[in-house]
mmCIF file of N, CA and C in Angstrom:
data_model
loop_
_atom_site.group_PDB
_atom_site.id
_atom_site.type_symbol
_atom_site.label_atom_id
_atom_site.label_comp_id
_atom_site.label_asym_id
_atom_site.label_seq_id
_atom_site.Cartn_x
_atom_site.Cartn_y
_atom_site.Cartn_z
ATOM 1 N N MET A 1 0.865 -1.157 0.015
ATOM 2 C CA MET A 1 0.021 0.030 -0.007
ATOM 3 C C MET A 1 0.898 1.231 -0.018
ATOM 4 N N VAL A 2 0.338 2.295 -0.584
ATOM 5 C CA VAL A 2 0.995 3.610 -0.649
ATOM 6 C C VAL A 2 0.169 4.635 0.071
ATOM 7 N N MET A 3 0.849 5.591 0.735
ATOM 8 C CA MET A 3 0.166 6.677 1.405
ATOM 9 C C MET A 3 0.279 7.941 0.473
ATOM 10 N N ILE A 4 -0.864 8.428 0.025
ATOM 11 C CA ILE A 4 -0.849 9.644 -0.770
ATOM 12 C C ILE A 4 -1.742 10.683 -0.047
ATOM 13 N N ASN A 5 -1.074 11.747 0.306
ATOM 14 C CA ASN A 5 -1.794 12.802 1.076
ATOM 15 C C ASN A 5 -2.572 12.244 2.257
ATOM 16 N N GLY A 6 -1.956 11.310 2.931
ATOM 17 C CA GLY A 6 -2.527 10.723 4.142
ATOM 18 C C GLY A 6 -3.586 9.611 3.928
ATOM 19 N N GLU A 7 -3.826 9.267 2.681
ATOM 20 C CA GLU A 7 -4.835 8.199 2.335
ATOM 21 C C GLU A 7 -4.071 6.965 1.799
ATOM 22 N N SER A 8 -4.444 5.788 2.281
ATOM 23 C CA SER A 8 -3.848 4.581 1.823
ATOM 24 C C SER A 8 -4.451 4.161 0.434
ATOM 25 N N ARG A 9 -3.594 3.888 -0.506
ATOM 26 C CA ARG A 9 -4.052 3.538 -1.852
ATOM 27 C C ARG A 9 -3.217 2.339 -2.362
ATOM 28 N N ASP A 10 -3.892 1.450 -3.112
ATOM 29 C CA ASP A 10 -3.258 0.309 -3.746
ATOM 30 C C ASP A 10 -2.838 0.623 -5.144
ATOM 31 N N ILE A 11 -1.720 1.449 -5.311
ATOM 32 C CA ILE A 11 -1.282 1.806 -6.627
ATOM 33 C C ILE A 11 0.166 1.543 -6.901
ATOM 34 N N ALA A 12 0.773 0.638 -6.029
ATOM 35 C CA ALA A 12 2.227 0.350 -6.259
ATOM 36 C C ALA A 12 2.323 -0.214 -7.695
ATOM 37 N N GLY A 13 3.432 0.183 -8.334
ATOM 38 C CA GLY A 13 3.717 -0.241 -9.681
ATOM 39 C C GLY A 13 3.303 0.742 -10.721
ATOM 40 N N GLN A 14 2.533 1.744 -10.378
ATOM 41 C CA GLN A 14 2.094 2.761 -11.336
ATOM 42 C C GLN A 14 3.060 3.814 -11.425
ATOM 43 N N ASN A 15 3.180 4.469 -12.633
ATOM 44 C CA ASN A 15 4.127 5.535 -12.830
ATOM 45 C C ASN A 15 3.503 6.761 -12.155
ATOM 46 N N LEU A 16 4.356 7.514 -11.404
ATOM 47 C CA LEU A 16 3.901 8.694 -10.659
ATOM 48 C C LEU A 16 3.345 9.745 -11.531
ATOM 49 N N TYR A 17 4.005 10.050 -12.675
ATOM 50 C CA TYR A 17 3.504 11.103 -13.578
ATOM 51 C C TYR A 17 2.147 10.720 -14.053
ATOM 52 N N GLN A 18 1.959 9.462 -14.509
ATOM 53 C CA GLN A 18 0.647 9.104 -14.999
ATOM 54 C C GLN A 18 -0.454 9.174 -13.906
ATOM 55 N N TYR A 19 -0.118 8.750 -12.711
ATOM 56 C CA TYR A 19 -1.066 8.876 -11.621
ATOM 57 C C TYR A 19 -1.502 10.349 -11.395
ATOM 58 N N LEU A 20 -0.553 11.231 -11.416
ATOM 59 C CA LEU A 20 -0.927 12.672 -11.201
ATOM 60 C C LEU A 20 -1.682 13.176 -12.420
ATOM 61 N N GLU A 21 -1.320 12.848 -13.635
ATOM 62 C CA GLU A 21 -2.010 13.281 -14.811
ATOM 63 C C GLU A 21 -3.454 12.835 -14.827
ATOM 64 N N GLU A 22 -3.703 11.569 -14.540
ATOM 65 C CA GLU A 22 -5.034 10.961 -14.447
ATOM 66 C C GLU A 22 -5.848 11.612 -13.372
ATOM 67 N N GLY A 23 -5.216 12.033 -12.294
ATOM 68 C CA GLY A 23 -5.821 12.690 -11.163
ATOM 69 C C GLY A 23 -6.219 14.050 -11.462
ATOM 70 N N GLY A 24 -5.782 14.631 -12.577
ATOM 71 C CA GLY A 24 -6.135 15.987 -13.000
ATOM 72 C C GLY A 24 -5.302 17.069 -12.354
ATOM 73 N N PHE A 25 -4.089 16.729 -11.806
ATOM 74 C CA PHE A 25 -3.242 17.763 -11.165
ATOM 75 C C PHE A 25 -2.622 18.637 -12.247
ATOM 76 N N ASP A 26 -2.544 19.911 -11.904
ATOM 77 C CA ASP A 26 -1.932 20.878 -12.744
ATOM 78 C C ASP A 26 -0.450 20.965 -12.451
ATOM 79 N N PHE A 27 0.387 20.446 -13.289
ATOM 80 C CA PHE A 27 1.847 20.285 -12.974
ATOM 81 C C PHE A 27 2.521 21.640 -12.733
ATOM 82 N N ASN A 28 1.932 22.714 -13.173
ATOM 83 C CA ASN A 28 2.511 24.078 -12.957
ATOM 84 C C ASN A 28 2.184 24.584 -11.588
ATOM 85 N N ARG A 29 1.264 23.909 -10.810
ATOM 86 C CA ARG A 29 0.874 24.365 -9.573
ATOM 87 C C ARG A 29 1.063 23.416 -8.389
ATOM 88 N N ILE A 30 1.864 22.391 -8.632
ATOM 89 C CA ILE A 30 2.078 21.412 -7.561
ATOM 90 C C ILE A 30 3.622 21.169 -7.387
ATOM 91 N N VAL A 31 3.844 20.682 -6.105
ATOM 92 C CA VAL A 31 5.168 20.185 -5.721
ATOM 93 C C VAL A 31 4.895 18.795 -5.241
ATOM 94 N N VAL A 32 5.707 17.824 -5.587
ATOM 95 C CA VAL A 32 5.525 16.436 -5.132
ATOM 96 C C VAL A 32 6.659 15.984 -4.234
ATOM 97 N N GLU A 33 6.322 15.403 -3.097
ATOM 98 C CA GLU A 33 7.285 14.916 -2.225
ATOM 99 C C GLU A 33 7.103 13.378 -2.069
ATOM 100 N N ARG A 34 8.178 12.656 -2.147
ATOM 101 C CA ARG A 34 8.182 11.145 -2.020
ATOM 102 C C ARG A 34 9.119 10.772 -0.917
ATOM 103 N N ASN A 35 8.633 10.095 0.084
ATOM 104 C CA ASN A 35 9.428 9.672 1.224
ATOM 105 C C ASN A 35 10.303 10.889 1.784
ATOM 106 N N TYR A 36 9.631 11.996 1.979
ATOM 107 C CA TYR A 36 10.258 13.163 2.551
ATOM 108 C C TYR A 36 11.300 13.816 1.662
ATOM 109 N N GLU A 37 11.235 13.598 0.439
ATOM 110 C CA GLU A 37 12.212 14.179 -0.548
ATOM 111 C C GLU A 37 11.399 14.885 -1.630
ATOM 112 N N ILE A 38 11.674 16.205 -1.885
ATOM 113 C CA ILE A 38 10.993 16.939 -2.828
ATOM 114 C C ILE A 38 11.530 16.465 -4.206
ATOM 115 N N LEU A 39 10.584 16.128 -5.160
ATOM 116 C CA LEU A 39 10.992 15.623 -6.486
ATOM 117 C C LEU A 39 11.078 16.764 -7.498
ATOM 118 N N HIS A 40 12.048 16.623 -8.366
ATOM 119 C CA HIS A 40 12.139 17.577 -9.454
ATOM 120 C C HIS A 40 11.115 17.185 -10.518
ATOM 121 N N ARG A 41 10.500 18.169 -11.090
ATOM 122 C CA ARG A 41 9.347 17.870 -11.974
ATOM 123 C C ARG A 41 9.812 16.972 -13.193
ATOM 124 N N ASP A 42 11.024 17.170 -13.667
ATOM 125 C CA ASP A 42 11.548 16.343 -14.789
ATOM 126 C C ASP A 42 11.644 14.898 -14.383
ATOM 127 N N ASP A 43 11.795 14.552 -13.112
ATOM 128 C CA ASP A 43 11.936 13.219 -12.662
ATOM 129 C C ASP A 43 10.594 12.408 -12.521
ATOM 130 N N LEU A 44 9.503 13.081 -12.521
ATOM 131 C CA LEU A 44 8.184 12.424 -12.208
ATOM 132 C C LEU A 44 7.871 11.303 -13.178
ATOM 133 N N LYS A 45 8.353 11.453 -14.473
ATOM 134 C CA LYS A 45 7.980 10.480 -15.481
ATOM 135 C C LYS A 45 8.824 9.231 -15.276
ATOM 136 N N LYS A 46 9.972 9.332 -14.543
ATOM 137 C CA LYS A 46 10.871 8.188 -14.309
ATOM 138 C C LYS A 46 10.536 7.327 -13.072
ATOM 139 N N ILE A 47 9.652 7.825 -12.215
ATOM 140 C CA ILE A 47 9.382 7.236 -10.939
ATOM 141 C C ILE A 47 8.232 6.264 -10.994
ATOM 142 N N VAL A 48 8.491 5.070 -10.511
ATOM 143 C CA VAL A 48 7.465 4.095 -10.316
ATOM 144 C C VAL A 48 7.141 4.022 -8.859
ATOM 145 N N ILE A 49 5.850 4.169 -8.547
ATOM 146 C CA ILE A 49 5.423 4.095 -7.147
ATOM 147 C C ILE A 49 5.584 2.714 -6.555
ATOM 148 N N MET A 50 6.265 2.696 -5.398
ATOM 149 C CA MET A 50 6.567 1.509 -4.755
ATOM 150 C C MET A 50 5.791 1.227 -3.468
ATOM 151 N N ASP A 51 5.549 -0.046 -3.047
ATOM 152 C CA ASP A 51 4.976 -0.310 -1.808
ATOM 153 C C ASP A 51 5.632 0.425 -0.688
ATOM 154 N N ASP A 52 4.811 0.964 0.225
ATOM 155 C CA ASP A 52 5.364 1.659 1.447
ATOM 156 C C ASP A 52 5.867 3.091 1.103
ATOM 157 N N ASP A 53 5.708 3.617 -0.145
ATOM 158 C CA ASP A 53 6.023 4.976 -0.392
ATOM 159 C C ASP A 53 5.042 5.893 0.320
ATOM 160 N N THR A 54 5.534 7.039 0.688
ATOM 161 C CA THR A 54 4.651 8.111 1.238
ATOM 162 C C THR A 54 4.807 9.252 0.280
ATOM 163 N N ILE A 55 3.693 9.691 -0.335
ATOM 164 C CA ILE A 55 3.703 10.765 -1.344
ATOM 165 C C ILE A 55 2.774 11.881 -0.863
ATOM 166 N N GLU A 56 3.338 13.046 -0.945
ATOM 167 C CA GLU A 56 2.473 14.213 -0.598
ATOM 168 C C GLU A 56 2.483 15.107 -1.891
ATOM 169 N N VAL A 57 1.316 15.579 -2.253
ATOM 170 C CA VAL A 57 1.188 16.427 -3.411
ATOM 171 C C VAL A 57 0.631 17.824 -2.838
ATOM 172 N N LEU A 58 1.464 18.814 -2.965
ATOM 173 C CA LEU A 58 1.202 20.148 -2.420
ATOM 174 C C LEU A 58 0.702 21.014 -3.649
ATOM 175 N N ASN A 59 -0.500 21.570 -3.477
ATOM 176 C CA ASN A 59 -1.072 22.385 -4.583
ATOM 177 C C ASN A 59 -1.070 23.832 -4.110
ATOM 178 N N PHE A 60 -0.421 24.688 -4.900
ATOM 179 C CA PHE A 60 -0.336 26.111 -4.621
ATOM 180 C C PHE A 60 -1.692 26.762 -5.069
ATOM 181 N N VAL A 61 -2.198 27.658 -4.190
ATOM 182 C CA VAL A 61 -3.435 28.354 -4.436
ATOM 183 C C VAL A 61 -3.144 29.824 -4.290
ATOM 184 N N GLY A 62 -3.514 30.583 -5.267
ATOM 185 C CA GLY A 62 -3.302 32.059 -5.239
ATOM 186 C C GLY A 62 -4.449 32.704 -4.523
ATOM 187 N N GLY A 63 -4.297 33.832 -4.075
ATOM 188 C CA GLY A 63 -5.306 34.621 -3.401
ATOM 189 C C GLY A 63 -4.859 35.910 -2.986
ATOM 190 N N GLY A 64 -5.691 36.667 -2.302
ATOM 191 C CA GLY A 64 -5.256 37.998 -1.890
ATOM 192 C C GLY A 64 -6.099 38.621 -0.902
#
């Protein structure tokens, strides 16, 4: 199982970029952390989600 933003999901083996794309995330407005390490946007396509990964997706919101 994988923890994504505090929720347990059975998505081990899936490509991280594909998961985010299918989830409708705007790559220009997010930062992704995997196992307490911030990932470079160019690396997302290379990463396969593994069992016991902890992933946090932080979405920037503008306002004023």
